[in-house]
Amino acid sequence: MTIATTALTLAALIAASPSVNERATSSTISWASCTTLDWRYAIGDPLNITCGFFEVPMDYGDASVGACNADASVGAWTVWGCRCRFVHERMWFGEEEKVRERWRRERGREKWRQEGAVQTRDRSGPKARTQALNPPTGTAKLAVARYPAQGERKGTVFVNPGGPGGSGVAFVLGYGPDLAAMVGGGYDAMDGGGYDMVSWDPRGVGHTEPGAPGCLTDEEWNELFEGTMETEGLDIRGNLSDGDQLTEFYSHVDEMEAKYRALGQKCAEADSAANLPYLGTAAAARDMAALADYLDPGAQEINYWGFSYGSMLGFVFVNMFPDRVGHVVLDGCMNPLLYANKPTTEYFPNDVVDADEAFEGFTTACALAGPGSCALAKNTTNSGKNETDSSEGIKERVQGMLDLAHTLAASGADLSDTMTSAQARTYLFEALAEPTSWASLAGYLEAYGEKLQGMAANSTSDNSTSTTNSSARSKGSSSSTPEAHASFKHRWQIPTRSLADSTPSKRQVAPSKRQVAPSKRQVAPSEPHTYEFEAIYCGDGVDADTVPDSSSPPNFDMTMRGGFEAIAYASTNVSAMFGPQWGAQGNLCFAWPARAVERYTGPWDKELKNKVLVIGTTADPVTPFENAQLMADLLGDSAVLVRQNGFGHASLAEKSSCTIGVVSRYFQDGELPTGDDTVCEIDDSVVLFPDSDVTQARVKSEILAASAV
């Protein structure tokens, strides 16, 4: 079939079929109190926030919500921007399902054919039978929350907190008024400037149906992974530059591959397996368009503010529906090329690109605050003169804690009531995303160090400590690990506590300078262990047998070995402190049993109806500023980039009246900054440690002065 013939066939199909837009918006939302619905995250005063369900097609099929753009590229399951039934044929023979699918790859990429109910090629994972389970019928029920505009209504702004797997409903319930304030004109405007603030739980998340995929109960999870890196983390001394440690690290490849394959098989056999192909970012983009058509009938333009992974959802949306772009803000940006076009194992090193800079900010601020405000800072005597700790001294003390925890664990000490070295490293990494909680972080670390010192002293005086059975340590820690590690795998989500601390409707309470070190938390073993993150991220990912592009190193195969290589690379080439972490997002995807039936893989440079606003923070430990630059560069003249000169994850981590003003003017008047290098500073009123004068500007000045020496 020629391109011309295909285009005519496509046009005929669309003309002859009822639009998915019509099918989707035939649903209505019966708005009700979120508390009445008994949704578990209905917290605090609902402030007129209402919730409800909205039905959308499980599979959008022949047509698409919104315009079908003739210039869109051919991608997985797409032809010229629309899902088209003639791309594949489905044949049903009684109970036996036969599927013949031809996948087209843009720009001459590999073509392959899947035949029968299982793959004819080894895709390095459990057979992807879920892509051929059922005809694509039925509906999904999206859980939706809305904070209504208090003044004259202009329309809707959709928001997403990230994840993937973050609850949009919980986001609106907790922070809808704060987001409305920033959209409406800054901290004095609580009416949203005429906009409803709306979000939803994406497919596979929260109260939406289909809900979170469940493969194992936590009890089964513990049995499968007890004593492995999945429960113990990457527990090392220093980093992976040591040859012996690197060899020991790689010795676990086969074990973890077998464990993940077993998990993948369980997920393929679970009741939720049939839904897996219909989750993903492209489906979420179409769902948002369907919601927009219902909430604002006749309105072509869609407004959106996405944070962290929400930036990826927004980036996919604007390229899928360039003619429907209204006011769109991409904030705390991901790398779209790594996310959608590369093996998932290649993403982890990008996560920690700016983590050391954020850590430098924390230790510098702590040293400037001194022991009166930062529990980690010490007064030391030098030549008879009292001096406050330096940033380097605090870094060395933190590294010493991690090394001591590793030494104690290696000697058999029982760390079940505190953090292992691996857990402490991950805890530190994630806490850097919230500068408003740095005082608490310092208190936790100081108490953690004191506890370790006490254990070390006891082990010296009592040999019984050093002969503690290491299996007892594993047993004591494994059952609590899923919750302890839960936030790590959802790191592409903004820390909502920072939002609460930086907005007017929430009162900031100065955290205690000394707190008990966090311990591993117990979870009920009967509860299911869910896989919202993996279902969306792995479902969006390239196929497991995709060959890495050798022209753009570093390259890592989507295999268990490739995941190990990515961690080793990040440790030795990106961040010695934060590279050695287990749980990198792409590790499991080689064994995940399904990919989404629609995956948007580009092009990423569509000409948009309106310009979008891209915001990046200069020392973001989770999504480096270079990602925001990349998104803006890919969109070219259709994007404006703002650089927030601060710490933390995404623009809401620290208050910047400059950034808030840019966002507000954009939503209210369509006004965007001019020029190629717009910089917004953090407000001088933001103090990083309580009872101190340590501001963002002072910390940056100190870091610059130290680097000049």
CSV table of C-alpha atoms in Angstrom, one decimal, residues 25-352:
chain,number,residue,atom,x,y,z
A,25,THR,CA,-17.7,12.7,25.9
A,26,SER,CA,-21.0,10.7,26.0
A,27,SER,CA,-19.9,10.0,29.5
A,28,THR,CA,-20.8,12.5,32.2
A,29,ILE,CA,-19.3,13.2,35.6
A,30,SER,CA,-21.6,13.2,38.6
A,31,TRP,CA,-19.6,15.5,40.9
A,32,ALA,CA,-19.8,14.8,44.6
A,33,SER,CA,-17.8,15.4,47.8
A,34,CYS,CA,-14.6,13.5,47.7
A,35,THR,CA,-15.2,12.6,51.3
A,36,THR,CA,-18.7,11.2,50.4
A,37,LEU,CA,-17.0,9.0,47.9
A,38,ASP,CA,-14.8,7.7,50.7
A,39,TRP,CA,-11.6,8.1,48.7
A,40,ARG,CA,-8.8,7.4,51.1
A,41,TYR,CA,-6.8,10.6,50.3
A,42,ALA,CA,-9.6,13.0,50.9
A,43,ILE,CA,-7.7,15.1,53.4
A,44,GLY,CA,-8.5,18.3,55.3
A,45,ASP,CA,-11.0,20.9,54.3
A,46,PRO,CA,-12.2,20.0,50.8
A,47,LEU,CA,-12.6,23.8,49.9
A,48,ASN,CA,-15.4,23.0,47.4
A,49,ILE,CA,-13.2,20.4,45.7
A,50,THR,CA,-15.4,17.8,44.1
A,51,CYS,CA,-14.7,14.4,42.7
A,52,GLY,CA,-16.2,11.9,40.2
A,53,PHE,CA,-15.7,9.3,37.5
A,54,PHE,CA,-15.4,9.9,33.8
A,55,GLU,CA,-15.5,7.0,31.3
A,56,VAL,CA,-13.2,6.8,28.3
A,57,PRO,CA,-12.6,4.1,25.7
A,58,MET,CA,-10.1,1.5,26.9
A,59,ASP,CA,-8.7,1.5,23.4
A,60,TYR,CA,-9.2,4.6,21.2
A,61,GLY,CA,-9.1,2.4,18.1
A,62,ASP,CA,-9.5,3.7,14.6
A,63,ALA,CA,-9.8,7.4,15.4
A,64,SER,CA,-8.3,9.8,17.9
A,65,VAL,CA,-9.4,12.4,20.2
A,66,GLY,CA,-8.7,15.8,18.7
A,67,ALA,CA,-7.3,16.5,15.2
A,68,CYS,CA,-5.6,13.9,13.1
A,69,ASN,CA,-2.5,15.6,11.7
A,70,ALA,CA,-1.4,14.6,8.3
A,71,ASP,CA,2.2,15.5,8.9
A,72,ALA,CA,2.7,13.4,12.0
A,73,SER,CA,5.3,10.6,11.8
A,74,VAL,CA,4.7,6.9,11.7
A,75,GLY,CA,5.4,5.5,15.2
A,76,ALA,CA,4.4,2.4,17.1
A,77,TRP,CA,0.8,1.7,16.3
A,78,THR,CA,0.4,5.1,14.7
A,79,VAL,CA,0.0,6.3,11.2
A,80,TRP,CA,0.1,10.1,10.6
A,81,GLY,CA,-0.7,10.8,14.2
A,82,CYS,CA,-3.8,8.6,14.5
A,83,ARG,CA,-4.3,5.0,15.7
A,84,CYS,CA,-5.5,3.2,12.7
A,85,ARG,CA,-7.1,-0.3,12.7
A,86,PHE,CA,-5.7,-1.2,9.3
A,87,VAL,CA,-2.1,-1.2,10.7
A,88,HIS,CA,-2.9,-4.6,12.2
A,89,GLU,CA,-5.3,-7.5,11.8
A,90,ARG,CA,-6.9,-9.5,14.6
A,91,MET,CA,-8.3,-13.0,13.8
A,92,TRP,CA,-10.2,-15.0,16.4
A,93,PHE,CA,-10.5,-18.7,16.2
A,94,GLY,CA,-12.8,-19.8,19.0
A,95,GLU,CA,-10.8,-19.7,22.3
A,96,GLU,CA,-7.5,-19.5,20.5
A,97,GLU,CA,-6.4,-16.0,19.6
A,98,LYS,CA,-4.2,-15.4,16.7
A,99,VAL,CA,-2.7,-12.0,16.1
A,100,ARG,CA,-0.7,-10.7,13.2
A,101,GLU,CA,0.7,-7.3,13.7
A,102,ARG,CA,3.0,-5.2,11.6
A,103,TRP,CA,4.9,-2.6,13.5
A,104,ARG,CA,6.1,0.4,11.5
A,105,ARG,CA,9.1,2.2,12.8
A,106,GLU,CA,9.9,5.8,11.9
A,107,ARG,CA,12.9,6.7,9.8
A,108,GLY,CA,13.6,3.3,8.5
A,109,ARG,CA,14.0,1.5,11.8
A,110,GLU,CA,13.6,-2.2,12.1
A,111,LYS,CA,10.4,-3.9,11.0
A,112,TRP,CA,9.2,-7.0,12.6
A,113,ARG,CA,6.1,-9.2,12.6
A,114,GLN,CA,4.5,-10.9,15.6
A,115,GLU,CA,2.4,-13.9,14.8
A,116,GLY,CA,0.3,-16.1,17.0
A,117,ALA,CA,-0.6,-15.7,20.6
A,118,VAL,CA,3.0,-15.5,21.7
A,119,GLN,CA,6.1,-13.8,20.2
A,120,THR,CA,8.0,-15.5,17.4
A,121,ARG,CA,11.1,-13.7,18.6
A,122,ASP,CA,12.7,-13.8,22.0
A,123,ARG,CA,12.0,-10.4,23.5
A,124,SER,CA,14.2,-11.2,26.6
A,125,GLY,CA,11.2,-11.4,29.0
A,126,PRO,CA,8.1,-13.4,29.7
A,127,LYS,CA,6.1,-13.8,26.6
A,128,ALA,CA,4.1,-10.7,25.9
A,129,ARG,CA,0.8,-12.5,25.7
A,130,THR,CA,-1.1,-9.6,27.3
A,131,GLN,CA,-0.9,-7.8,23.9
A,132,ALA,CA,-3.1,-10.5,22.5
A,133,LEU,CA,-5.5,-11.3,25.3
A,134,ASN,CA,-8.8,-9.6,24.5
A,135,PRO,CA,-10.4,-7.5,21.8
A,136,PRO,CA,-9.9,-3.8,22.6
A,137,THR,CA,-13.3,-3.1,24.0
A,138,GLY,CA,-14.8,-1.7,27.2
A,139,THR,CA,-14.1,1.5,29.0
A,140,ALA,CA,-11.8,3.0,31.6
A,141,LYS,CA,-13.2,5.0,34.5
A,142,LEU,CA,-11.0,8.0,35.4
A,143,ALA,CA,-11.1,9.3,38.9
A,144,VAL,CA,-11.2,13.1,38.6
A,145,ALA,CA,-11.0,15.9,41.1
A,146,ARG,CA,-11.8,19.6,40.5
A,147,TYR,CA,-11.1,22.8,42.5
A,148,PRO,CA,-13.5,25.3,40.9
A,149,ALA,CA,-12.7,28.8,40.0
A,150,GLN,CA,-14.0,31.2,42.6
A,151,GLY,CA,-14.5,34.1,40.2
A,152,GLU,CA,-15.7,34.4,36.6
A,153,ARG,CA,-14.8,31.1,34.9
A,154,LYS,CA,-12.4,31.1,31.9
A,155,GLY,CA,-11.8,27.4,31.5
A,156,THR,CA,-9.7,24.6,32.9
A,157,VAL,CA,-6.1,24.1,33.8
A,158,PHE,CA,-5.1,20.4,34.1
A,159,VAL,CA,-2.3,19.6,36.5
A,160,ASN,CA,-0.2,16.5,37.0
A,161,PRO,CA,2.3,15.9,39.9
A,162,GLY,CA,4.5,13.3,38.2
A,163,GLY,CA,5.3,9.7,38.9
A,164,PRO,CA,4.5,8.0,36.7
A,165,GLY,CA,2.0,6.7,39.3
A,166,GLY,CA,1.4,9.9,41.1
A,167,SER,CA,-2.3,10.6,42.0
A,168,GLY,CA,-3.7,13.7,40.3
A,169,VAL,CA,-6.7,13.5,42.6
A,170,ALA,CA,-4.6,13.6,45.7
A,171,PHE,CA,-2.7,16.5,44.2
A,172,VAL,CA,-5.8,18.6,43.7
A,173,LEU,CA,-7.2,17.7,47.1
A,174,GLY,CA,-4.1,18.7,48.9
A,175,TYR,CA,-2.8,21.6,46.8
A,176,GLY,CA,-5.5,22.7,44.4
A,177,PRO,CA,-6.0,26.1,46.1
A,178,ASP,CA,-2.2,26.7,46.1
A,179,LEU,CA,-1.9,26.0,42.4
A,180,ALA,CA,-4.9,28.2,41.7
A,181,ALA,CA,-3.2,31.0,43.6
A,182,MET,CA,-0.1,30.8,41.3
A,183,VAL,CA,-2.2,30.5,38.2
A,184,GLY,CA,-4.4,33.4,39.3
A,185,GLY,CA,-1.8,36.1,39.9
A,186,GLY,CA,0.5,35.1,42.7
A,187,TYR,CA,0.0,34.6,46.4
A,188,ASP,CA,-2.8,37.1,46.9
A,189,ALA,CA,-5.1,35.6,44.3
A,190,MET,CA,-6.9,32.4,45.4
A,191,ASP,CA,-9.5,32.2,42.7
A,192,GLY,CA,-7.3,30.6,40.1
A,193,GLY,CA,-7.8,33.6,37.8
A,194,GLY,CA,-11.0,32.1,36.5
A,195,TYR,CA,-9.6,28.6,35.9
A,196,ASP,CA,-10.8,25.3,37.4
A,197,MET,CA,-7.9,23.3,38.6
A,198,VAL,CA,-8.4,19.7,37.5
A,199,SER,CA,-6.5,16.4,37.6
A,200,TRP,CA,-7.2,12.7,37.4
A,201,ASP,CA,-5.6,9.5,38.4
A,202,PRO,CA,-4.1,8.1,35.2
A,203,ARG,CA,-5.0,4.5,34.2
A,204,GLY,CA,-3.4,2.1,36.6
A,205,VAL,CA,-3.3,4.6,39.4
A,206,GLY,CA,-5.3,5.3,42.5
A,207,HIS,CA,-9.1,5.1,42.2
A,208,THR,CA,-9.1,5.0,38.4
A,209,GLU,CA,-10.3,1.7,36.8
A,210,PRO,CA,-8.3,-0.2,35.7
A,211,GLY,CA,-6.4,0.3,39.0
A,212,ALA,CA,-2.9,-0.4,40.1
A,213,PRO,CA,-1.5,-3.7,38.7
A,214,GLY,CA,-0.9,-6.2,41.4
A,215,CYS,CA,1.4,-9.1,40.8
A,216,LEU,CA,2.4,-10.3,44.3
A,217,THR,CA,1.3,-9.7,47.9
A,218,ASP,CA,4.0,-8.0,50.0
A,219,GLU,CA,4.4,-11.4,51.7
A,220,GLU,CA,5.1,-13.0,48.3
A,221,TRP,CA,7.3,-10.1,47.4
A,222,ASN,CA,9.4,-10.6,50.6
A,223,GLU,CA,9.7,-14.3,49.9
A,224,LEU,CA,10.9,-13.7,46.4
A,225,PHE,CA,13.4,-10.9,47.1
A,226,GLU,CA,14.5,-11.5,50.7
A,227,GLY,CA,18.2,-11.0,51.1
A,228,THR,CA,18.7,-9.7,47.6
A,229,MET,CA,19.6,-6.2,46.4
A,230,GLU,CA,15.9,-5.5,46.0
A,231,THR,CA,15.6,-5.6,49.8
A,232,GLU,CA,19.1,-4.7,50.9
A,233,GLY,CA,20.0,-2.1,48.3
A,234,LEU,CA,23.5,-1.5,47.0
A,235,ASP,CA,25.4,-1.6,50.2
A,236,ILE,CA,29.1,-0.6,49.6
A,237,ARG,CA,31.9,1.4,51.0
A,238,GLY,CA,32.7,4.6,49.0
A,239,ASN,CA,31.6,4.0,45.4
A,240,LEU,CA,32.1,1.4,42.7
A,241,SER,CA,35.5,2.6,41.6
A,242,ASP,CA,37.1,-0.2,43.8
A,243,GLY,CA,37.7,-3.3,41.6
A,244,ASP,CA,36.8,-5.8,44.3
A,245,GLN,CA,33.5,-4.1,45.1
A,246,LEU,CA,32.7,-3.8,41.4
A,247,THR,CA,33.4,-7.6,40.9
A,248,GLU,CA,31.1,-8.4,43.9
A,249,PHE,CA,28.5,-6.1,42.5
A,250,TYR,CA,28.4,-7.8,39.1
A,251,SER,CA,28.2,-11.2,40.8
A,252,HIS,CA,24.6,-10.5,41.5
A,253,VAL,CA,23.5,-10.1,37.8
A,254,ASP,CA,22.3,-13.7,37.3
A,255,GLU,CA,20.4,-13.7,40.6
A,256,MET,CA,18.6,-10.5,40.0
A,257,GLU,CA,17.8,-11.5,36.4
A,258,ALA,CA,16.1,-14.7,37.6
A,259,LYS,CA,14.2,-12.8,40.3
A,260,TYR,CA,12.9,-10.2,37.9
A,261,ARG,CA,12.0,-12.8,35.3
A,262,ALA,CA,10.0,-14.6,38.0
A,263,LEU,CA,8.3,-11.3,38.9
A,264,GLY,CA,7.5,-10.6,35.3
A,265,GLN,CA,6.0,-14.0,34.8
A,266,LYS,CA,3.8,-13.4,37.9
A,267,CYS,CA,2.7,-10.1,36.5
A,268,ALA,CA,1.9,-11.7,33.1
A,269,GLU,CA,-0.3,-14.3,35.0
A,270,ALA,CA,-2.1,-11.8,37.2
A,271,ASP,CA,-5.7,-10.7,36.7
A,272,SER,CA,-4.5,-7.2,35.9
A,273,ALA,CA,-2.4,-8.4,33.0
A,274,ALA,CA,-5.1,-7.9,30.4
A,275,ASN,CA,-5.2,-4.1,31.2
A,276,LEU,CA,-1.4,-3.5,30.9
A,277,PRO,CA,-1.3,-2.7,27.1
A,278,TYR,CA,-3.9,0.1,27.6
A,279,LEU,CA,-1.9,2.0,30.2
A,280,GLY,CA,0.7,4.6,29.3
A,281,THR,CA,1.5,8.2,28.5
A,282,ALA,CA,-0.1,8.3,25.1
A,283,ALA,CA,-3.3,7.0,26.5
A,284,ALA,CA,-3.1,9.6,29.3
A,285,ALA,CA,-2.7,12.4,26.7
A,286,ARG,CA,-5.8,11.2,24.9
A,287,ASP,CA,-7.7,10.9,28.1
A,288,MET,CA,-6.8,14.5,29.0
A,289,ALA,CA,-8.1,15.6,25.6
A,290,ALA,CA,-11.4,13.7,26.2
A,291,LEU,CA,-11.8,15.3,29.6
A,292,ALA,CA,-11.1,18.7,28.1
A,293,ASP,CA,-13.9,18.2,25.5
A,294,TYR,CA,-16.3,17.3,28.3
A,295,LEU,CA,-15.4,20.1,30.7
A,296,ASP,CA,-15.1,22.8,28.1
A,297,PRO,CA,-17.3,21.9,25.2
A,298,GLY,CA,-16.3,23.6,21.9
A,299,ALA,CA,-13.0,24.8,23.3
A,300,GLN,CA,-10.1,23.8,21.1
A,301,GLU,CA,-7.2,24.8,23.3
A,302,ILE,CA,-6.1,22.8,26.4
A,303,ASN,CA,-4.2,24.3,29.3
A,304,TYR,CA,-1.8,22.2,31.4
A,305,TRP,CA,0.8,22.4,34.1
A,306,GLY,CA,2.9,19.2,34.5
A,307,PHE,CA,5.7,18.6,37.0
A,308,SER,CA,8.5,16.0,36.8
A,309,TYR,CA,7.1,13.0,34.9
A,310,GLY,CA,4.1,15.3,34.3
A,311,SER,CA,6.4,17.3,32.0
A,312,MET,CA,6.8,14.1,29.9
A,313,LEU,CA,3.1,13.7,29.7
A,314,GLY,CA,2.8,17.3,28.6
A,315,PHE,CA,5.6,17.0,26.1
A,316,VAL,CA,3.8,14.0,24.5
A,317,PHE,CA,0.5,15.8,24.5
A,318,VAL,CA,1.8,18.9,22.7
A,319,ASN,CA,3.4,16.8,20.0
A,320,MET,CA,0.4,14.5,19.6
A,321,PHE,CA,-2.1,17.4,19.5
A,322,PRO,CA,-0.1,20.5,18.4
A,323,ASP,CA,-3.3,22.3,17.3
A,324,ARG,CA,-4.8,22.0,20.7
A,325,VAL,CA,-2.0,23.6,22.7
A,326,GLY,CA,-3.3,26.4,24.9
A,327,HIS,CA,-1.2,27.5,27.9
A,328,VAL,CA,1.1,24.6,28.7
A,329,VAL,CA,3.9,24.7,31.4
A,330,LEU,CA,6.5,21.9,31.5
A,331,ASP,CA,8.2,22.1,34.9
A,332,GLY,CA,11.1,20.0,36.3
A,333,CYS,CA,11.6,18.3,33.0
A,334,MET,CA,12.5,14.8,32.0
A,335,ASN,CA,14.7,13.8,29.1
A,336,PRO,CA,12.2,12.8,26.4
A,337,LEU,CA,14.7,11.1,24.2
A,338,LEU,CA,15.9,8.8,26.9
A,339,TYR,CA,12.4,8.1,28.1
A,340,ALA,CA,10.8,7.2,24.8
A,341,ASN,CA,13.5,6.4,22.4
A,342,LYS,CA,16.2,4.6,24.4
A,343,PRO,CA,16.5,1.4,26.4
A,344,THR,CA,15.2,2.1,29.9
A,345,THR,CA,18.5,1.2,31.4
A,346,GLU,CA,20.1,4.3,29.9
A,347,TYR,CA,18.0,6.7,31.9
A,348,PHE,CA,19.4,6.3,35.4
A,349,PRO,CA,22.7,8.2,34.9
A,350,ASN,CA,20.6,11.2,33.9
A,351,ASP,CA,18.8,11.2,37.2
A,352,VAL,CA,21.9,12.1,39.2
